Coordinates of C-alpha atoms in Angstrom, one line a residue:
Chain P
X1 CA 0.2 -0.1 0.2
X2 CA 1.3 3.5 -1.3
X3 CA 1.7 5.9 1.7
X4 CA 0.5 8.8 -0.4
X5 CA -1.9 9.5 -3.0
X6 CA -2.5 12.9 -5.0
X7 CA -6.4 13.8 -4.9
X8 CA -8.0 16.1 -7.9
X9 CA -10.8 18.1 -7.0
X10 CA -13.5 17.8 -9.5
X11 CA -16.3 19.5 -7.5
X12 CA -16.1 22.9 -9.8
X13 CA -16.5 20.4 -12.8
X14 CA -18.2 17.2 -12.4
X15 CA -19.8 18.5 -9.1
X16 CA -21.5 21.4 -10.3
X17 CA -22.4 20.3 -13.9
X18 CA -25.5 18.3 -12.8
X19 CA -26.7 21.1 -10.7
X20 CA -30.2 22.8 -11.7
X21 CA -29.4 25.6 -9.6
X22 CA -27.3 28.0 -11.4
X23 CA -24.1 28.9 -9.5
X24 CA -22.6 32.2 -9.8
X25 CA -19.2 32.6 -11.6
X26 CA -18.0 34.3 -8.5
X27 CA -18.8 31.1 -6.3
X28 CA -17.5 28.9 -8.7
X29 CA -14.0 30.7 -8.5
X30 CA -14.4 30.7 -4.8
X31 CA -14.8 27.0 -4.7
X32 CA -11.7 26.6 -6.7
X33 CA -9.8 29.2 -4.5
X34 CA -11.0 27.2 -1.5
X35 CA -9.7 24.0 -3.0
X36 CA -6.3 25.3 -3.4
X37 CA -6.2 26.7 -0.1
X38 CA -7.0 23.1 1.2
X39 CA -3.6 22.2 -0.5
X40 CA -4.9 20.7 -3.7
X41 CA -2.1 21.4 -6.5
X42 CA -4.6 20.1 -9.1
X43 CA -8.1 21.2 -9.8
X44 CA -10.6 20.5 -12.6
X45 CA -11.6 23.6 -12.9
X46 CA -14.4 23.8 -15.7
X47 CA -15.8 21.7 -18.7
X48 CA -15.4 23.6 -22.3
X49 CA -18.7 21.7 -23.3
X50 CA -21.6 23.2 -25.5
X51 CA -23.5 25.7 -23.0
X52 CA -26.8 24.5 -24.5
X53 CA -26.2 20.8 -23.5
X54 CA -24.7 21.9 -19.9
X55 CA -25.9 25.6 -19.2
X56 CA -23.9 25.4 -15.8
X57 CA -20.6 25.3 -17.6
X58 CA -21.5 28.2 -19.8
X59 CA -19.0 30.5 -18.0
X60 CA -16.0 28.5 -18.4
X61 CA -13.9 31.1 -19.9
X62 CA -15.0 33.7 -17.3
X63 CA -14.3 31.1 -14.5
X64 CA -10.6 30.5 -16.0
X65 CA -10.3 34.1 -16.4
X66 CA -10.8 34.8 -12.7
X67 CA -8.4 32.2 -11.7
X68 CA -5.5 32.1 -14.2
X69 CA -3.5 35.2 -13.2
X70 CA -3.2 34.0 -9.2
X71 CA -2.8 30.1 -9.9
X72 CA -0.5 29.9 -12.8
X73 CA 1.5 28.0 -10.8
X74 CA -0.9 25.2 -10.1
X75 CA -2.2 22.5 -12.6
X76 CA -5.7 24.3 -14.0
X77 CA -7.5 21.2 -15.9
X78 CA -10.1 21.9 -18.4
X79 CA -12.4 19.0 -19.5
X80 CA -12.8 18.8 -23.4
X81 CA -15.1 16.6 -25.0
X82 CA -14.0 17.3 -28.4
X83 CA -11.2 19.3 -30.4
X84 CA -13.2 22.7 -30.2
X85 CA -13.4 22.1 -26.4
X86 CA -9.6 21.4 -26.2
X87 CA -9.1 24.7 -28.6
X88 CA -11.2 26.7 -25.8
X89 CA -9.5 25.1 -23.0
X90 CA -6.0 26.0 -24.0
X91 CA -7.1 29.4 -25.3
X92 CA -8.6 30.1 -21.7
X93 CA -4.9 29.1 -20.2
X94 CA -5.8 25.6 -18.9
X95 CA -2.2 23.9 -18.4
X96 CA -3.5 20.2 -18.5
X97 CA -6.9 19.0 -20.7
X98 CA -8.7 16.3 -19.9
X99 CA -10.4 14.7 -22.7
X100 CA -13.0 12.1 -22.2
X101 CA -13.8 8.7 -24.3
X102 CA -16.6 6.5 -23.5
X103 CA -16.3 2.7 -23.6
X104 CA -19.5 1.7 -24.2
X105 CA -21.4 2.9 -27.2
X106 CA -24.8 3.7 -25.9
X107 CA -23.3 6.1 -23.4
X108 CA -21.0 7.7 -25.9
X109 CA -23.5 8.5 -28.3
X110 CA -25.7 10.1 -25.4
X111 CA -22.8 11.8 -23.9
X112 CA -20.6 12.9 -27.2
X113 CA -22.9 11.9 -30.2
X114 CA -20.2 9.9 -31.4
X115 CA -19.2 6.3 -31.5
X116 CA -16.5 4.8 -28.9
X117 CA -13.9 4.5 -32.2
X118 CA -15.0 8.2 -33.1
X119 CA -14.0 9.5 -29.7
X120 CA -10.8 7.3 -29.9
X121 CA -10.0 9.1 -33.3
X122 CA -10.8 12.2 -31.8
X123 CA -8.0 11.8 -28.9
X124 CA -5.9 11.5 -31.7
X125 CA -6.7 15.4 -32.8
X126 CA -6.7 16.4 -29.3
X127 CA -3.5 15.0 -28.2
X128 CA -1.8 16.9 -31.7
X129 CA -3.3 19.9 -30.5
X130 CA -2.5 19.8 -26.8
X131 CA 1.1 18.7 -27.6
X132 CA 1.4 21.7 -30.1
X133 CA 0.7 23.9 -27.5
X134 CA 3.3 22.1 -25.2
X135 CA 0.5 20.9 -22.3
X136 CA 0.2 17.8 -20.7
X137 CA -3.1 15.7 -22.0
X138 CA -5.2 13.7 -19.5
X139 CA -7.4 11.2 -21.3
X140 CA -10.4 9.9 -19.5
X141 CA -12.0 6.4 -20.3
X142 CA -15.8 7.1 -18.9
X143 CA -18.0 3.9 -18.3
X144 CA -14.9 2.0 -17.7
X145 CA -16.8 0.1 -14.7
X146 CA -20.3 -0.3 -16.3
X147 CA -22.7 1.7 -18.7
X148 CA -26.2 2.4 -17.6
X149 CA -27.3 1.5 -21.0
X150 CA -25.3 -1.2 -22.2
X151 CA -24.7 -2.9 -18.9
X152 CA -21.3 -4.6 -18.1
X153 CA -18.5 -3.5 -20.1
X154 CA -15.6 -5.8 -20.5
X155 CA -12.5 -5.1 -19.0
X156 CA -11.1 -6.1 -22.2
X157 CA -12.7 -3.4 -24.1
X158 CA -11.8 -0.9 -21.7
X159 CA -8.2 -1.9 -22.1
X160 CA -8.4 -2.0 -26.0
X161 CA -9.5 1.6 -25.7
X162 CA -6.6 2.3 -23.1
X163 CA -3.9 0.6 -25.4
X164 CA -5.3 2.7 -28.5
X165 CA -4.9 6.2 -26.9
X166 CA -1.8 5.1 -24.8
X167 CA -0.2 5.3 -28.5
X168 CA -0.8 9.1 -28.3
X169 CA 1.6 9.4 -25.2
X170 CA -0.6 11.4 -22.8
X171 CA 0.6 12.2 -19.6
X172 CA -2.2 10.6 -17.8
X173 CA -5.0 8.1 -18.4
X174 CA -8.0 7.8 -16.2
X175 CA -10.6 5.1 -15.4
X176 CA -14.0 6.5 -14.6
X177 CA -16.9 4.6 -12.7
X178 CA -19.1 7.2 -14.3
X179 CA -22.3 5.6 -12.4
X180 CA -20.9 4.3 -9.8
X181 CA -21.3 0.7 -10.1
X182 CA -17.5 -0.5 -9.7
X183 CA -16.0 -2.8 -6.7
X184 CA -12.8 -2.8 -5.5
X185 CA -11.7 -6.2 -7.4
X186 CA -12.2 -4.4 -10.8
X187 CA -10.4 -1.2 -9.6
X188 CA -7.2 -4.1 -8.8
X189 CA -7.6 -5.9 -12.1
X190 CA -8.0 -2.7 -14.3
X191 CA -5.0 -1.1 -12.6
X192 CA -3.0 -3.9 -13.1
X193 CA -3.7 -4.2 -16.6
X194 CA -2.8 -0.9 -17.2
X195 CA 0.4 -0.8 -15.4
X196 CA 1.2 -3.8 -17.8
X197 CA 0.5 -1.6 -21.0
X198 CA 2.6 1.3 -20.0
X199 CA 5.2 1.8 -17.0
X200 CA 5.2 5.6 -17.5
X201 CA 2.1 7.1 -17.9
X202 CA 0.4 8.4 -14.7
X203 CA -2.9 6.5 -13.6
X204 CA -6.1 8.1 -12.4
X205 CA -9.4 7.0 -11.1
X206 CA -12.6 8.8 -11.1
X207 CA -15.2 7.3 -8.6
X208 CA -19.1 8.0 -7.9
X209 CA -20.5 6.7 -4.6
X210 CA -23.6 5.8 -6.2
X211 CA -23.6 2.3 -4.7
X212 CA -21.6 3.0 -1.5
X213 CA -18.3 1.5 -3.0
X214 CA -16.6 4.6 -3.5
X215 CA -14.2 4.8 -0.5
X216 CA -13.5 1.1 -1.1
X217 CA -12.7 1.8 -4.4
X218 CA -10.2 4.6 -3.7
X219 CA -8.6 2.3 -1.1
X220 CA -8.3 -0.4 -3.6
X221 CA -6.7 1.9 -6.3
X222 CA -4.3 3.4 -3.8
X223 CA -3.2 -0.4 -3.1
X224 CA -2.9 -0.9 -6.6
X225 CA -0.4 2.1 -7.0
X226 CA -2.7 5.0 -8.5
X227 CA -1.1 8.2 -8.8
X228 CA -4.3 10.4 -8.9
X229 CA -7.9 10.2 -7.8
X230 CA -10.6 12.1 -8.5
X231 CA -13.0 13.5 -5.8
X232 CA -15.8 16.1 -4.9
X233 CA -16.1 18.1 -2.0
X234 CA -19.1 17.4 -0.2
X235 CA -19.8 14.6 -2.4
X236 CA -21.6 16.9 -4.8
X237 CA -22.3 15.6 -8.3
X238 CA -24.3 13.1 -9.9
X239 CA -24.9 11.5 -13.3
X240 CA -28.1 12.9 -15.1
X241 CA -28.5 9.5 -16.4
X242 CA -28.6 7.7 -13.4
X243 CA -31.6 8.8 -11.0
X244 CA -31.2 8.9 -7.6
X245 CA -27.4 8.7 -7.9
X246 CA -25.1 10.2 -5.7
X247 CA -22.5 12.2 -6.6
X248 CA -18.3 12.0 -6.6
X249 CA -17.0 10.2 -3.9
X250 CA -16.3 13.0 -1.5
X251 CA -13.1 14.4 -0.8
X252 CA -13.3 14.9 2.9
X253 CA -14.6 11.3 3.1
X254 CA -11.5 9.9 1.2
X255 CA -9.2 12.3 3.4
X256 CA -10.6 11.4 6.6
X257 CA -10.2 7.4 6.0
X258 CA -6.7 7.9 4.1
X259 CA -5.7 10.3 7.2
X260 CA -6.3 7.3 9.6
X261 CA -4.7 4.6 7.4
X262 CA -1.6 6.5 7.3
X263 CA -2.1 7.7 3.6
X264 CA -1.0 11.2 3.1
X265 CA -2.9 13.4 0.7
X266 CA -1.6 16.6 1.8
X267 CA -4.8 18.3 2.2
X268 CA -6.3 19.9 5.1
X269 CA -9.5 18.1 6.4
X270 CA -10.9 20.9 8.6
X271 CA -10.7 23.4 5.5
X272 CA -12.6 20.8 3.1
X273 CA -15.4 20.3 5.8
X274 CA -15.8 24.2 6.2
X275 CA -15.7 24.2 2.3
X276 CA -18.3 21.4 2.3
X277 CA -20.8 23.4 4.3
X278 CA -20.4 26.4 2.4
X279 CA -21.1 24.7 -0.8
X280 CA -24.1 23.3 1.0
X281 CA -25.2 26.8 1.3
X282 CA -24.6 27.9 -2.1
X283 CA -26.5 24.9 -3.4
X284 CA -29.4 25.4 -0.8
X285 CA -29.5 21.7 0.2
X286 CA -27.6 19.1 2.3
X287 CA -24.8 17.4 0.4
X288 CA -24.1 13.5 0.5
X289 CA -20.7 13.3 2.1
X290 CA -20.6 11.6 5.2
X291 CA -17.9 13.2 6.9
X292 CA -19.4 16.8 6.9
X293 CA -22.4 15.7 8.9
X294 CA -20.6 13.4 11.3
X295 CA -17.5 15.4 11.8
X296 CA -13.7 13.9 12.2
X297 CA -12.6 11.4 14.8
X298 CA -11.1 12.0 17.3
X299 CA -13.9 15.1 17.5
X300 CA -11.9 18.2 18.0
X301 CA -11.3 19.5 21.5
X302 CA -14.2 22.1 22.0
Chain K
X107 CA -9.8 -13.1 0.0
X108 CA -12.3 -15.5 1.1
X109 CA -15.2 -16.2 -1.3
X110 CA -18.1 -16.2 1.4
X111 CA -19.2 -14.6 4.3
X112 CA -22.0 -14.9 6.3
X113 CA -24.5 -11.7 7.2
X114 CA -26.4 -11.4 10.4
X115 CA -29.3 -9.1 9.9
X116 CA -29.3 -6.6 12.9
X117 CA -31.9 -4.0 11.8
X118 CA -34.6 -5.3 14.1
X119 CA -32.5 -4.7 17.0
X120 CA -29.6 -2.1 16.2
X121 CA -31.4 -0.9 13.4
X122 CA -34.8 -0.1 15.0
X123 CA -33.6 0.7 18.6
X124 CA -33.1 4.4 18.3
X125 CA -36.0 5.2 16.1
X126 CA -38.1 7.5 17.6
X127 CA -41.3 6.4 15.9
X128 CA -42.6 3.2 17.7
X129 CA -42.4 0.3 15.3
X130 CA -45.5 -2.3 15.7
X131 CA -44.6 -5.8 17.4
X132 CA -46.3 -6.9 13.9
X133 CA -44.1 -5.1 11.8
X134 CA -41.1 -6.1 13.9
X135 CA -42.0 -9.8 13.2
X136 CA -42.5 -9.0 9.7
X137 CA -39.0 -7.4 9.1
X138 CA -37.6 -10.9 11.0
X139 CA -39.8 -12.8 8.5
X140 CA -38.5 -11.1 5.6
X141 CA -34.9 -11.2 6.6
X142 CA -35.2 -15.0 6.9
X143 CA -37.1 -15.0 3.8
X144 CA -34.4 -13.1 2.1
X145 CA -31.8 -16.0 3.1
X146 CA -30.3 -15.1 6.5
X147 CA -29.6 -18.0 8.8
X148 CA -28.8 -15.6 11.8
X149 CA -31.0 -12.8 13.0
X150 CA -30.5 -10.3 15.7
X151 CA -34.0 -10.3 16.9
X152 CA -34.5 -8.0 19.7
X153 CA -32.6 -6.3 22.8
X154 CA -33.5 -7.5 26.2
X155 CA -32.7 -3.9 27.7
X156 CA -35.0 -2.0 30.5
X157 CA -37.6 -0.9 28.5
X158 CA -37.4 2.4 30.2
X159 CA -34.3 3.0 28.8
X160 CA -34.9 1.7 25.4
X161 CA -38.6 1.9 24.8
X162 CA -38.7 0.7 21.0
X163 CA -37.4 -2.7 22.7
X164 CA -40.0 -3.0 25.3
X165 CA -41.8 -6.1 23.1
X166 CA -38.7 -8.1 23.1
X167 CA -40.5 -11.0 24.5
X168 CA -43.8 -10.4 22.3
X169 CA -41.5 -10.2 18.9
X170 CA -39.6 -13.5 20.1
X171 CA -43.0 -15.6 20.9
X172 CA -44.1 -14.4 17.2
X173 CA -41.2 -16.0 15.8
X174 CA -40.0 -18.9 17.4
X175 CA -42.3 -21.3 16.7
X176 CA -41.6 -21.1 13.0
X177 CA -37.8 -20.2 13.0
X178 CA -36.5 -22.7 16.0
X179 CA -34.0 -23.9 13.3
X180 CA -32.7 -20.5 12.6
X181 CA -30.5 -18.6 14.8
X182 CA -32.2 -16.2 16.7
X183 CA -30.0 -13.9 18.7
X184 CA -31.0 -11.6 21.7
X185 CA -29.0 -8.9 23.0
X186 CA -28.2 -8.6 26.9
X187 CA -26.4 -5.8 28.3
X188 CA -26.4 -7.3 31.7
X189 CA -27.4 -10.8 33.6
X190 CA -30.9 -10.2 33.7
X191 CA -30.9 -9.5 30.0
X192 CA -29.5 -13.1 29.4
X193 CA -32.0 -14.7 31.5
X194 CA -34.9 -12.7 29.8
X195 CA -33.2 -13.6 26.3
X196 CA -33.1 -17.3 27.4
X197 CA -36.4 -17.7 28.7
X198 CA -38.1 -16.2 25.8
X199 CA -36.0 -18.9 23.8
X200 CA -33.0 -17.0 22.0
X201 CA -30.6 -19.8 21.1
X202 CA -27.7 -17.1 21.1
X203 CA -26.9 -14.7 23.3
X204 CA -24.9 -11.5 22.6
X205 CA -23.5 -9.6 25.5
X206 CA -22.2 -6.3 25.1
X207 CA -18.7 -5.2 26.8
X208 CA -17.6 -1.6 26.1
X209 CA -14.0 -0.7 25.6
X210 CA -13.9 2.4 26.7
X211 CA -14.9 3.9 30.2
X212 CA -17.2 6.8 29.5
X213 CA -19.3 4.8 27.1
X214 CA -19.5 1.9 29.0
X215 CA -20.9 4.0 32.1
X216 CA -23.4 5.8 29.4
X217 CA -24.3 2.5 27.8
X218 CA -24.5 -0.1 30.8
X219 CA -23.6 2.2 33.9
X220 CA -20.5 0.2 34.7
X221 CA -16.9 0.3 34.1
X222 CA -15.4 -1.9 31.3
X223 CA -14.1 -4.2 34.2
X224 CA -17.4 -4.7 35.6
X225 CA -18.9 -5.5 32.2
X226 CA -16.2 -8.0 31.9
X227 CA -16.7 -9.5 34.8
X228 CA -20.3 -9.5 34.0
X229 CA -19.4 -11.4 30.9
X230 CA -18.3 -14.4 33.3
X231 CA -21.5 -14.5 34.9
X232 CA -23.6 -14.1 31.6
X233 CA -21.3 -17.0 30.4
X234 CA -22.1 -19.5 33.0
X235 CA -25.8 -18.8 32.7
X236 CA -25.5 -19.3 28.9
X237 CA -23.7 -22.5 29.2
X238 CA -26.0 -23.8 31.7
X239 CA -28.9 -23.5 29.2
X240 CA -26.5 -25.2 26.4
X241 CA -26.6 -22.0 24.4
X242 CA -23.5 -20.4 22.4
X243 CA -22.4 -17.1 23.6
X244 CA -21.3 -14.3 21.7
X245 CA -19.5 -11.2 23.0
X246 CA -19.5 -7.8 21.5
X247 CA -16.7 -5.3 22.4
X248 CA -18.4 -2.0 21.6
X249 CA -16.5 1.3 20.7
X250 CA -13.6 -1.3 19.8
X251 CA -12.5 1.4 16.9
X252 CA -13.0 4.7 18.8
X253 CA -15.1 6.2 21.4
X254 CA -17.1 9.7 20.9
X255 CA -16.1 10.6 24.3
X256 CA -12.8 9.0 25.0
X257 CA -11.4 9.4 21.7
X258 CA -9.0 6.8 20.5
X259 CA -9.3 3.3 22.1
X260 CA -5.9 1.7 22.0
X261 CA -6.1 -1.7 20.1
X262 CA -4.1 -3.3 23.2
X263 CA -6.9 -2.3 25.2
X264 CA -9.2 -3.9 23.0
X265 CA -7.3 -6.9 22.9
X266 CA -6.8 -7.3 26.7
X267 CA -10.6 -7.5 27.0
X268 CA -10.8 -9.9 24.3
X269 CA -8.1 -12.1 25.8
X270 CA -10.1 -12.0 29.1
X271 CA -13.4 -12.6 27.7
X272 CA -11.8 -15.5 25.6
X273 CA -11.1 -17.3 28.9
X274 CA -14.9 -18.0 28.9
X275 CA -14.8 -19.9 25.8
X276 CA -17.3 -18.0 23.9
X277 CA -18.6 -19.0 20.7
X278 CA -18.2 -15.8 19.1
X279 CA -16.4 -12.5 19.5
X280 CA -17.5 -9.3 17.8
X281 CA -15.5 -6.0 17.4
X282 CA -17.8 -3.2 16.9
X283 CA -17.1 0.1 15.5
X284 CA -19.9 1.5 17.4
X285 CA -19.8 5.3 15.9
X286 CA -18.7 4.5 12.7
X287 CA -15.1 5.8 13.0
X288 CA -13.2 2.9 11.9
X289 CA -10.8 2.2 9.0
X290 CA -9.9 -0.6 6.9
X291 CA -6.1 -0.8 8.2
X292 CA -7.6 -1.0 11.8
X293 CA -9.8 -3.9 10.9
X294 CA -6.8 -6.0 9.4
X295 CA -4.7 -5.3 12.6
X296 CA -7.4 -6.1 15.1
X297 CA -9.0 -9.4 13.2
X298 CA -5.0 -10.5 12.9
X299 CA -4.6 -9.9 16.5
X300 CA -7.7 -11.8 17.6
X301 CA -6.9 -14.8 15.3
X302 CA -3.4 -15.1 17.1
X303 CA -5.5 -14.9 20.3
X304 CA -7.8 -17.9 19.3
X305 CA -7.7 -20.3 16.6
X306 CA -11.1 -21.5 17.2
X307 CA -13.7 -18.5 17.9
X308 CA -15.9 -17.2 15.3
X309 CA -15.0 -13.7 14.7
X310 CA -17.8 -11.2 14.2
X311 CA -17.4 -7.4 12.9
X312 CA -20.1 -4.9 13.2
X313 CA -19.8 -1.7 11.3
X314 CA -21.5 1.6 11.2
X315 CA -21.2 3.8 8.2
X316 CA -21.2 7.3 9.8
X317 CA -18.1 8.1 8.1
X318 CA -18.3 6.2 4.7
X319 CA -16.1 3.4 5.7
X320 CA -18.3 0.8 6.6
X321 CA -17.9 -1.3 3.2
X322 CA -14.6 -1.0 2.7
X323 CA -14.1 -2.2 6.6
X324 CA -16.5 -5.0 5.7
X325 CA -14.2 -6.1 2.7
X326 CA -11.1 -5.6 4.8
X327 CA -13.0 -7.7 7.4
X328 CA -13.4 -10.6 5.0
X329 CA -10.1 -10.3 3.3
X330 CA -8.9 -10.9 7.0
X331 CA -11.0 -13.8 7.6
X332 CA -14.1 -12.7 9.4
X333 CA -16.6 -15.4 10.0
X334 CA -19.7 -12.8 10.5
X335 CA -20.8 -9.2 9.4
X336 CA -23.4 -7.6 11.3
X337 CA -25.5 -5.6 8.5
X338 CA -29.0 -3.6 8.7
X339 CA -31.1 -3.4 5.9
X340 CA -31.8 -0.2 4.4
X341 CA -28.8 1.2 6.3
X342 CA -31.1 1.9 9.2
X343 CA -29.9 2.7 12.7
X344 CA -27.4 4.9 14.4
X345 CA -26.1 5.9 17.7
X346 CA -27.8 8.0 20.1
X347 CA -24.7 9.4 21.3
X348 CA -23.6 10.5 17.8
X349 CA -25.4 13.3 16.3
X350 CA -26.1 13.0 12.6
X351 CA -24.9 9.6 12.5
X352 CA -26.1 7.0 9.8
X353 CA -27.1 3.7 10.6
X354 CA -25.4 0.5 10.4
X355 CA -23.8 -0.4 7.3
X356 CA -26.3 -1.4 5.0
X357 CA -26.9 -5.1 4.3
X358 CA -27.8 -4.4 0.4
X359 CA -24.7 -2.1 0.0
X360 CA -22.7 -4.9 1.2
X361 CA -24.4 -7.6 -0.7
X362 CA -24.3 -5.9 -4.0
X363 CA -20.4 -5.3 -3.4
X364 CA -19.6 -8.9 -2.4
X365 CA -21.8 -10.4 -5.3
X366 CA -19.8 -8.2 -7.8
X367 CA -16.3 -9.0 -6.0
X368 CA -17.4 -12.9 -6.3
X369 CA -18.0 -13.0 -2.4
X370 CA -21.1 -15.5 -1.4
X371 CA -23.2 -14.5 1.1
X372 CA -26.3 -16.5 0.2
X373 CA -28.7 -13.5 0.4
X374 CA -31.3 -12.2 -2.8
X375 CA -30.6 -9.0 -3.3
X376 CA -34.1 -8.4 -4.6
X377 CA -35.8 -9.3 -1.3
X378 CA -33.4 -7.0 0.4
X379 CA -34.1 -4.2 -1.5
X380 CA -37.8 -4.5 -1.5
X381 CA -37.5 -5.2 2.4
X382 CA -35.5 -1.6 2.4
X383 CA -38.1 -0.2 0.7
X384 CA -41.2 -1.5 2.9
X385 CA -39.0 -0.6 6.0
X386 CA -38.7 3.1 4.6
X387 CA -42.7 3.0 4.4
X388 CA -42.7 1.4 7.8
X389 CA -40.5 4.5 9.3
X390 CA -41.9 6.9 7.3
X391 CA -38.9 8.4 6.0
X392 CA -36.2 7.6 3.3
X393 CA -33.2 5.3 4.4
X394 CA -29.5 5.8 4.1
X395 CA -28.7 2.9 2.1
X396 CA -27.5 3.4 -1.3
X397 CA -28.3 0.4 -3.4
X398 CA -32.2 0.8 -2.8
X399 CA -32.0 4.2 -4.2
X400 CA -29.5 3.5 -6.9
X401 CA -30.6 0.0 -8.0
X402 CA -28.5 -3.0 -8.5
X403 CA -26.2 -3.0 -11.6
X404 CA -26.8 -4.3 -14.4
X405 CA -30.1 -2.9 -14.2
X406 CA -32.9 -5.4 -14.1
X407 CA -34.2 -6.1 -17.5
X408 CA -37.8 -3.7 -17.6

């Protein structure tokens, strides 16, 4: 078991993108500022997606403009679903692009109106663009642990996509449990296979806590030597295609667990809890994370 | 990793005992019937506690009377906090007694108005009684992973209590994370130490999902060779001394995870989900379990 892991705060992007209540640009910027203040070195700040499809992300450029001058030394990840998104993210100053391929055909069609093969081809175009700009590229494989429409996604299919996109020499490859159906044995298997494909690419996992397996999956990922874990403060988020789903695995739930297991994240759990309470106020509802409700253990002295 | 584990349904006892809404004896009996129908061989049916302290358990004898004639071939566990409780449980026909010691002094005082040493001495009295009746005895060590009042509970203290009570030759010893603060590394360590103390006693763990570590802890327990895991359908329950705590780790969340990891429980997940929805109706509120909201994966064919 590795004694440390780096978390990536994705609440500003995956956490907010499905929220019905519009969140102001100022609050998005405040969320990112709070994340950096809690110790994150890498934040997925926004998604450069068609604003008609995801209205919450319509202010992507404005968010970046509010952050960039002060945090140019951090990793500001912009999500891109296609070449146009990658162009916008680079123009806005993102110093890492996260491009999404989807492992299952029906979800690929619903998410990006393309086939898996077309998304893999798109990765090549995005890679050329991002390389020309001298920035690192992350490639995420969505529905890697299962698809809400197509059901089981064979690990061989996921690894075939991984092998294809690894030829583009990305900095990082991410395996996303988009609908929170994965279990630790899948994580262990997938990461071992990924390590066999490449000894150098950075490995990331992205878990949703929809079926209460997020923390267990994250621990399995650390045990398997993952480099990065996505997490969302307050456990905010949720997939629009999975009704009643909870969101990304909560940052503070992971940090609590890792702290007590002696796995270092470099993050300040009290600031995370404070941010979760603040974000709950911004969104006007309780958030799913357990820790922000129960409090740390041992309890802080009064 | 063991390929199977036996779950014990504790919703009728730990799940209900802190519910403010009185649950009828008929509904308690129905919950136990549903548990057996879902495949449980062992259910913690009730607690023989002072009804002034826990009004929800005032009908313990009536619940047992409604269950006993039809389920005498199953293990009907009665919880006892003292000799009087054990006498009542045996008289009511329980064929296993679960006696509780508390590892931390403040919680011991609040839970049973005694010191840890007095509770260990009480275990001796209960063991004589239960042995004379020819029934197996389980001994639970509460706050084994941490105390809401005393904070950290050193594992050496827990194991010293375990060593003491093992001299009584119980059938089973249980380690309870009463306030849901434990993490998998603690589980692994505690079970390894327990195995070193006794090669024959059955080992049980009891997890609460208060800080979102319940599923991960359960997996760690199976990996460490635990014999039994307590769980509560719907994730119902919660400690009266831990505000905003969620309840026991949810039966259906564990069964989902174990099913997909190839760890057999012998339980019918569709019946469990159905029971969770039924119990939600009985209690008039949504229950914390994730799976009953999100549904199984892959989704059932419509």
